[in-house]
mmCIF file of C-alpha atoms and ligand atoms in Angstrom:
data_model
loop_
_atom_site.group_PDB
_atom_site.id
_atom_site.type_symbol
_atom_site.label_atom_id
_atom_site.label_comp_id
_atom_site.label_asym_id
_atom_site.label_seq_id
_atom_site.Cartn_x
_atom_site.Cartn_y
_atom_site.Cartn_z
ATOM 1 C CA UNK A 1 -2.438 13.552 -35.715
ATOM 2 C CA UNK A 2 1.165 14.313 -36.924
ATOM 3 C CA UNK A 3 4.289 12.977 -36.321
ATOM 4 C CA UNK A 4 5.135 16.050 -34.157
ATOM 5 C CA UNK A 5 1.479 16.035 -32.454
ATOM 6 C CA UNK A 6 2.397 11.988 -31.248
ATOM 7 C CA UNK A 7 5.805 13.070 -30.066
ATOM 8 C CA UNK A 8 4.323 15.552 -27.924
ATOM 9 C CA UNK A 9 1.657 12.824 -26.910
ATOM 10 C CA UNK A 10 4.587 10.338 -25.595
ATOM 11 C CA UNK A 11 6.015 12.894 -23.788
ATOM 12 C CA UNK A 12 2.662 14.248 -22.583
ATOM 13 C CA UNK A 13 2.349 10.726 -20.976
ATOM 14 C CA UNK A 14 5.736 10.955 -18.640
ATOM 15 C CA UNK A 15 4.913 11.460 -15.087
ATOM 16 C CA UNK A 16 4.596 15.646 -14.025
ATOM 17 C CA UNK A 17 4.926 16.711 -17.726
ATOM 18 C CA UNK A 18 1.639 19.030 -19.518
ATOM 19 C CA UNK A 19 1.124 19.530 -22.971
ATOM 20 C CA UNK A 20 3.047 22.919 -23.112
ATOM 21 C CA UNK A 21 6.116 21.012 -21.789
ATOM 22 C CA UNK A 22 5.617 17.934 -23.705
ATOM 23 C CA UNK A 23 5.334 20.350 -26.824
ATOM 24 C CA UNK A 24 8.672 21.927 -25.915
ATOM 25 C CA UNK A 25 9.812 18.436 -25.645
ATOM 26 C CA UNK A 26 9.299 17.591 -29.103
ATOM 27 C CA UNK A 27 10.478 20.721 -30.203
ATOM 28 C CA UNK A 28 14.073 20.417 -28.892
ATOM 29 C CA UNK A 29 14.108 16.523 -30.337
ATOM 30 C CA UNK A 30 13.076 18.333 -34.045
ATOM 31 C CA UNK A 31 16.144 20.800 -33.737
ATOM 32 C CA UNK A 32 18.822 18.073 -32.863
ATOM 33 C CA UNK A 33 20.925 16.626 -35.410
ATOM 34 C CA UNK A 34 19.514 13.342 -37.119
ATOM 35 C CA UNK A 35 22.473 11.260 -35.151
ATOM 36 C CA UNK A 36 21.888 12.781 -31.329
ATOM 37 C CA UNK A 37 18.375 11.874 -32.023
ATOM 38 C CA UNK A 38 19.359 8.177 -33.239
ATOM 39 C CA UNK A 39 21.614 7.398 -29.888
ATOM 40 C CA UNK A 40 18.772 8.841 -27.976
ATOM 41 C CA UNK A 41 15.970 6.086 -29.794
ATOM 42 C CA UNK A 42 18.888 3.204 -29.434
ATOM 43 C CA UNK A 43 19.860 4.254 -25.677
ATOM 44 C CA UNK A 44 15.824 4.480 -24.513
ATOM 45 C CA UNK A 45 15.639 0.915 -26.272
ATOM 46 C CA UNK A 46 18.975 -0.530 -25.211
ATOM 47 C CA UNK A 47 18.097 0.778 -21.238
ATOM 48 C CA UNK A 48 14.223 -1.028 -21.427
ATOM 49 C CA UNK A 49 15.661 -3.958 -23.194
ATOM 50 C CA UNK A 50 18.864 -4.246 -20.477
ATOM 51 C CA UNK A 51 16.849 -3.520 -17.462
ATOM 52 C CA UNK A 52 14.835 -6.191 -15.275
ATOM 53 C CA UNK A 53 14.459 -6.788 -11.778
ATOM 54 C CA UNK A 54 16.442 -8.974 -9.038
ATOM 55 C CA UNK A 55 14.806 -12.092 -8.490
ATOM 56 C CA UNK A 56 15.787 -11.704 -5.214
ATOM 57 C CA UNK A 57 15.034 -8.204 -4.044
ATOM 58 C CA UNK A 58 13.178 -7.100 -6.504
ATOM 59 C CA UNK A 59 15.971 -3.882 -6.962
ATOM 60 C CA UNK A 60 16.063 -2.485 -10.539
ATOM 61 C CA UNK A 61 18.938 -3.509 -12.353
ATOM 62 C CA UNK A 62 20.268 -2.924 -15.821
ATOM 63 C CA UNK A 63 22.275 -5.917 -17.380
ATOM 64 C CA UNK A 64 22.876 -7.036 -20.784
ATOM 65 C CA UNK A 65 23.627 -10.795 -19.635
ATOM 66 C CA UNK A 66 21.011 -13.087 -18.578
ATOM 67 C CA UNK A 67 21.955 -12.383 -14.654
ATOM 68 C CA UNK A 68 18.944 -13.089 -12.446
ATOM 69 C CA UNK A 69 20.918 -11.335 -9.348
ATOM 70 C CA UNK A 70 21.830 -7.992 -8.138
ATOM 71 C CA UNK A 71 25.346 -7.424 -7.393
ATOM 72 C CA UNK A 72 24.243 -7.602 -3.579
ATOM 73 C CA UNK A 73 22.454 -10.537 -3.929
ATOM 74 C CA UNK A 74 24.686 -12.370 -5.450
ATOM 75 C CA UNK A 75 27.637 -10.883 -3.288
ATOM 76 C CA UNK A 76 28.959 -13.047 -0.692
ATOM 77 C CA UNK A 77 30.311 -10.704 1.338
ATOM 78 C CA UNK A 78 27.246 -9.455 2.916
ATOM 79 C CA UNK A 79 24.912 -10.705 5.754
ATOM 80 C CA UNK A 80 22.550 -13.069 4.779
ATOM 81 C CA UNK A 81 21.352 -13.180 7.953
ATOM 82 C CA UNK A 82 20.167 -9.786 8.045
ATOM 83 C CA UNK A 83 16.838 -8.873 5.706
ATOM 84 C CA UNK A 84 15.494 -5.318 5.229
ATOM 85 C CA UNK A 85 12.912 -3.965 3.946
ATOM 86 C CA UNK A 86 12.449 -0.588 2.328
ATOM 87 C CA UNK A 87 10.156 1.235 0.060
ATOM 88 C CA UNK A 88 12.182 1.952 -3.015
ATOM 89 C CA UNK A 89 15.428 1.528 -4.512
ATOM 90 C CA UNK A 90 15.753 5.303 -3.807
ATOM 91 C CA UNK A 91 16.157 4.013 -0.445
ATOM 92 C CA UNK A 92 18.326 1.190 -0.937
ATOM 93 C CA UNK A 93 20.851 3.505 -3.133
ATOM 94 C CA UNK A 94 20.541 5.584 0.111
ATOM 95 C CA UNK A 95 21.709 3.321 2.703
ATOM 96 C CA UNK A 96 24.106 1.862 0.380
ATOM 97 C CA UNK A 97 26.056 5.036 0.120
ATOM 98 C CA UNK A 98 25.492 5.741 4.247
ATOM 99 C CA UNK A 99 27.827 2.311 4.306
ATOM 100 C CA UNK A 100 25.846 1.924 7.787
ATOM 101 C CA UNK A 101 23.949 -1.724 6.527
ATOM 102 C CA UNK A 102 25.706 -5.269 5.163
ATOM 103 C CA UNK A 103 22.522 -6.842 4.823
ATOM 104 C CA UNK A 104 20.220 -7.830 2.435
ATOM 105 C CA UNK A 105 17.133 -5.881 1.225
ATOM 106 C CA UNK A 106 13.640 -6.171 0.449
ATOM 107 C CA UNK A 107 12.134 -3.870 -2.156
ATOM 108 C CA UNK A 108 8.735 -3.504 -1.291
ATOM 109 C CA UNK A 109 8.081 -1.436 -4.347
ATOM 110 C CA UNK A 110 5.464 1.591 -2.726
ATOM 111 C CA UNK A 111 3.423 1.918 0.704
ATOM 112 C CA UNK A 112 -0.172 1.186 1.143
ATOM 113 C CA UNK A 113 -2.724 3.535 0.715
ATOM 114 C CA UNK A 114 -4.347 4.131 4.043
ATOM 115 C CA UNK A 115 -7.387 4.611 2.521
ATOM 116 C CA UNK A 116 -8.296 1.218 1.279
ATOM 117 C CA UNK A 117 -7.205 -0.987 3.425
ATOM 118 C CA UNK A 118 -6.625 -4.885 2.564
ATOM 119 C CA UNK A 119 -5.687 -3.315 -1.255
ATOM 120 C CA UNK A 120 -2.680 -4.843 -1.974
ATOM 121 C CA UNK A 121 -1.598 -2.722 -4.831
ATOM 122 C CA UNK A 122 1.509 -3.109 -6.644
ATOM 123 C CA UNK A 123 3.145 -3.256 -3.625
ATOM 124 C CA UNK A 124 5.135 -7.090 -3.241
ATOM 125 C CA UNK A 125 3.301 -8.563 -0.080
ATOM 126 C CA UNK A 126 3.061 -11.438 -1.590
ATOM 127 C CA UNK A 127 6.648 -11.625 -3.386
ATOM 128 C CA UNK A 128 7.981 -10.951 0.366
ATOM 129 C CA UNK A 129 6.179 -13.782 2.471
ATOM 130 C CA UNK A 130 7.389 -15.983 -0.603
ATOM 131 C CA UNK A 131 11.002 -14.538 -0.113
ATOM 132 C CA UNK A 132 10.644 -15.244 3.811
ATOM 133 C CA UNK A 133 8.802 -18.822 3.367
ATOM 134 C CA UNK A 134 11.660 -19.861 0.799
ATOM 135 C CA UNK A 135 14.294 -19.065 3.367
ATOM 136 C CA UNK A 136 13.403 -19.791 6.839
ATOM 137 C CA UNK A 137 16.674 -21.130 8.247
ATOM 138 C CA UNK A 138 18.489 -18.225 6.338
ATOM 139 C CA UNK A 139 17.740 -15.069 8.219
ATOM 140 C CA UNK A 140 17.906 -14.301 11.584
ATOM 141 C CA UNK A 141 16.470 -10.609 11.490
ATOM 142 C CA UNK A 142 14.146 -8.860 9.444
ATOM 143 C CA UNK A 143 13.935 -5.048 9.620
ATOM 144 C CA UNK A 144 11.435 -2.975 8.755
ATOM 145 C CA UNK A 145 12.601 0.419 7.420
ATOM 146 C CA UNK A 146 9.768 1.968 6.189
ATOM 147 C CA UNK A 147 9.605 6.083 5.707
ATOM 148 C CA UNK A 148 8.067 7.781 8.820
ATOM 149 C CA UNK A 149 4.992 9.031 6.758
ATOM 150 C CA UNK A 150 1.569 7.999 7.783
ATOM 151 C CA UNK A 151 1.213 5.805 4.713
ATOM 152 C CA UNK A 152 4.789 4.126 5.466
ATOM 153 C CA UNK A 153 3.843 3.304 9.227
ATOM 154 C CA UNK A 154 0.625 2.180 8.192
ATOM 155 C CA UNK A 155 2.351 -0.197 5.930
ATOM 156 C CA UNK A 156 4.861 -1.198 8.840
ATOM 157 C CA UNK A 157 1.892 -2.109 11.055
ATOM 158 C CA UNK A 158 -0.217 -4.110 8.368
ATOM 159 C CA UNK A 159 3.572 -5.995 7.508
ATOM 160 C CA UNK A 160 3.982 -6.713 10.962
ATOM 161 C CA UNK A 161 0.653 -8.248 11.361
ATOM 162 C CA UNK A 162 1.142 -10.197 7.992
ATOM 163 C CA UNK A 163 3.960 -11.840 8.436
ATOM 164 C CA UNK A 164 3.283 -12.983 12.123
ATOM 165 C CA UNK A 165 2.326 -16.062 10.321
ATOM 166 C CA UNK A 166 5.968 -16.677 9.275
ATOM 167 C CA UNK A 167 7.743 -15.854 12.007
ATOM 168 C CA UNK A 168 5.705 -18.215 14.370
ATOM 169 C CA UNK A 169 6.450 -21.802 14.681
ATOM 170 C CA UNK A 170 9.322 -23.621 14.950
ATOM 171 C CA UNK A 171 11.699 -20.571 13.198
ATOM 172 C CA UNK A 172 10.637 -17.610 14.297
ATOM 173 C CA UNK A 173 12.693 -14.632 12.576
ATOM 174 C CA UNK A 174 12.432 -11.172 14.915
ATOM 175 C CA UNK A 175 11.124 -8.221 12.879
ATOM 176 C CA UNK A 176 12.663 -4.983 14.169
ATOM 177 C CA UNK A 177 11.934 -1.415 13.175
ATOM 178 C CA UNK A 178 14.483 1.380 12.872
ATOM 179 C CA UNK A 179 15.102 3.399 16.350
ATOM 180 C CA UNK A 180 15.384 6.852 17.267
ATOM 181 C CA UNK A 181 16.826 9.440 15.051
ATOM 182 C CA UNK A 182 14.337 9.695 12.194
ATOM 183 C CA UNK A 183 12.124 12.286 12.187
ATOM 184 C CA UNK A 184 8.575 11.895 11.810
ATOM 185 C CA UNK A 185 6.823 12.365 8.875
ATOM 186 C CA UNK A 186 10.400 12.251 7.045
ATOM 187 C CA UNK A 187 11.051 9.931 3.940
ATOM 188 C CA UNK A 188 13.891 7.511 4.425
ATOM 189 C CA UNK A 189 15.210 9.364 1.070
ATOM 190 C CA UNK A 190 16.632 12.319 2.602
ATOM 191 C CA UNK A 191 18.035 10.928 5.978
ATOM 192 C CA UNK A 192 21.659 11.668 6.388
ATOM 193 C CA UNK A 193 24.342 9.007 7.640
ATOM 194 C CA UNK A 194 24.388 9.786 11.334
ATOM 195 C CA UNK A 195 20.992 9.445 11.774
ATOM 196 C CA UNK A 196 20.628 6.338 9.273
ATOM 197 C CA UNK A 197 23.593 4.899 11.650
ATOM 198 C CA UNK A 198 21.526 5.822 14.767
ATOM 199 C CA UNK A 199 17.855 4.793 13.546
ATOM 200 C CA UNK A 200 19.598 1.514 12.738
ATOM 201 C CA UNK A 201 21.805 0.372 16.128
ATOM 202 C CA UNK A 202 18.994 1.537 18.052
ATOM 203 C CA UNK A 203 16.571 -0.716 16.202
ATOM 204 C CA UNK A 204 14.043 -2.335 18.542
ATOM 205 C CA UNK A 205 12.108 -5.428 18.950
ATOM 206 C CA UNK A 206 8.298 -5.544 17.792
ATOM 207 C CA UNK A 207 7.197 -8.546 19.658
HETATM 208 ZN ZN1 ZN B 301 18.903 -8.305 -5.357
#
């Protein structure tokens, strides 16, 4: 194989990309000047070398320092009462720029598949009983906002039966889901404000 035919392999390997697109790829990289195509190498390695994830949260974060926490996290300005719990940080970067939550967030990192149930995947079940165990006392609400997809209300019922565990006992912590608004089948994604404002105040109760 030559240098061109593992170029075209790398790119062959991103997610939606074939090997007549991956060979285009690697074509445009050959005709760019010799210095676009160094800042291209440094920025891919200086964006996997800055970026980890909130200890917290879990939200994707690119840092140069040795900072453990998000920004919200680590702000003090929001409601640390107030946990919720979404699929992606597509989401999160969603309701962020509604301005409708002050919360904190959960990144659960995917939905279950509904066809094997009890697999875990990568999704963080056990990252999130850990992040409710650690702080009992802290939060007084935790609210599921999980897309309206089969596969995302699937995942809301199998959370809510997990974690009835930690939210018996002596501090028991509510878990609400989103209200009205939201339409079914819908990913969280592409909800606008007004509905993201509605789904939320008219969040109900699960127990
Ligand atoms: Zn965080």
């Amino acid at each position: 194989m030559n240098e061109f035919e593992k170029l075209a392999e790398q790119f062959r390997a991103f997610p939606g990309v074939g090997r007549r697109q991956a060979e285009r790829f690697a074509h445009f990289i050959i005709r760019q000047k010799a210095d676009s195509v160094e800042a291209l190498a440094s920025l891919l390695l200086m964006t996997k070398k800055s970026a980890h994830f909130c200890t917290l949260c879990g939200r994707l974060v690119f840092s140069t320092t040795e900072e453990n926490l998000c920004s919200i996290c680590a702000s003090p300005h929001r409601d640390s009462s107030l946990l919720m719990i979404i699929e992606k940080d597509a989401d999160l970067n969603h309701i962020e720029r509604s301005g409708v939550y002050n919360g904190l967030y959960f990144v659960l990192g995917g939905v279950l598949p509904m066809r094997s149930e009890g697999a875990e995947s990568n999704v963080r079940i056990s990252e999130l009983e850990q992040r409710l165990k650690d702080a009992t006392d802290d939060f007084k609400e935790v609210i599921l906002a999980l897309s309206l997809t089969p596969e995302g209300e699937f995942t809301s019922s199998f959370l809510l039966k997990k974690l009835s565990d930690i939210r018996s006992g002596k501090n028991v912590i509510p878990i609400t889901v989103l209200g009205r608004g939201l339409s079914v089948g819908s990913e969280l994604e592409y909800s606008d404000r007004e509905t993201l404002r509605h789904a939320l105040e008219s969040r109900r109760r699960t127990t």
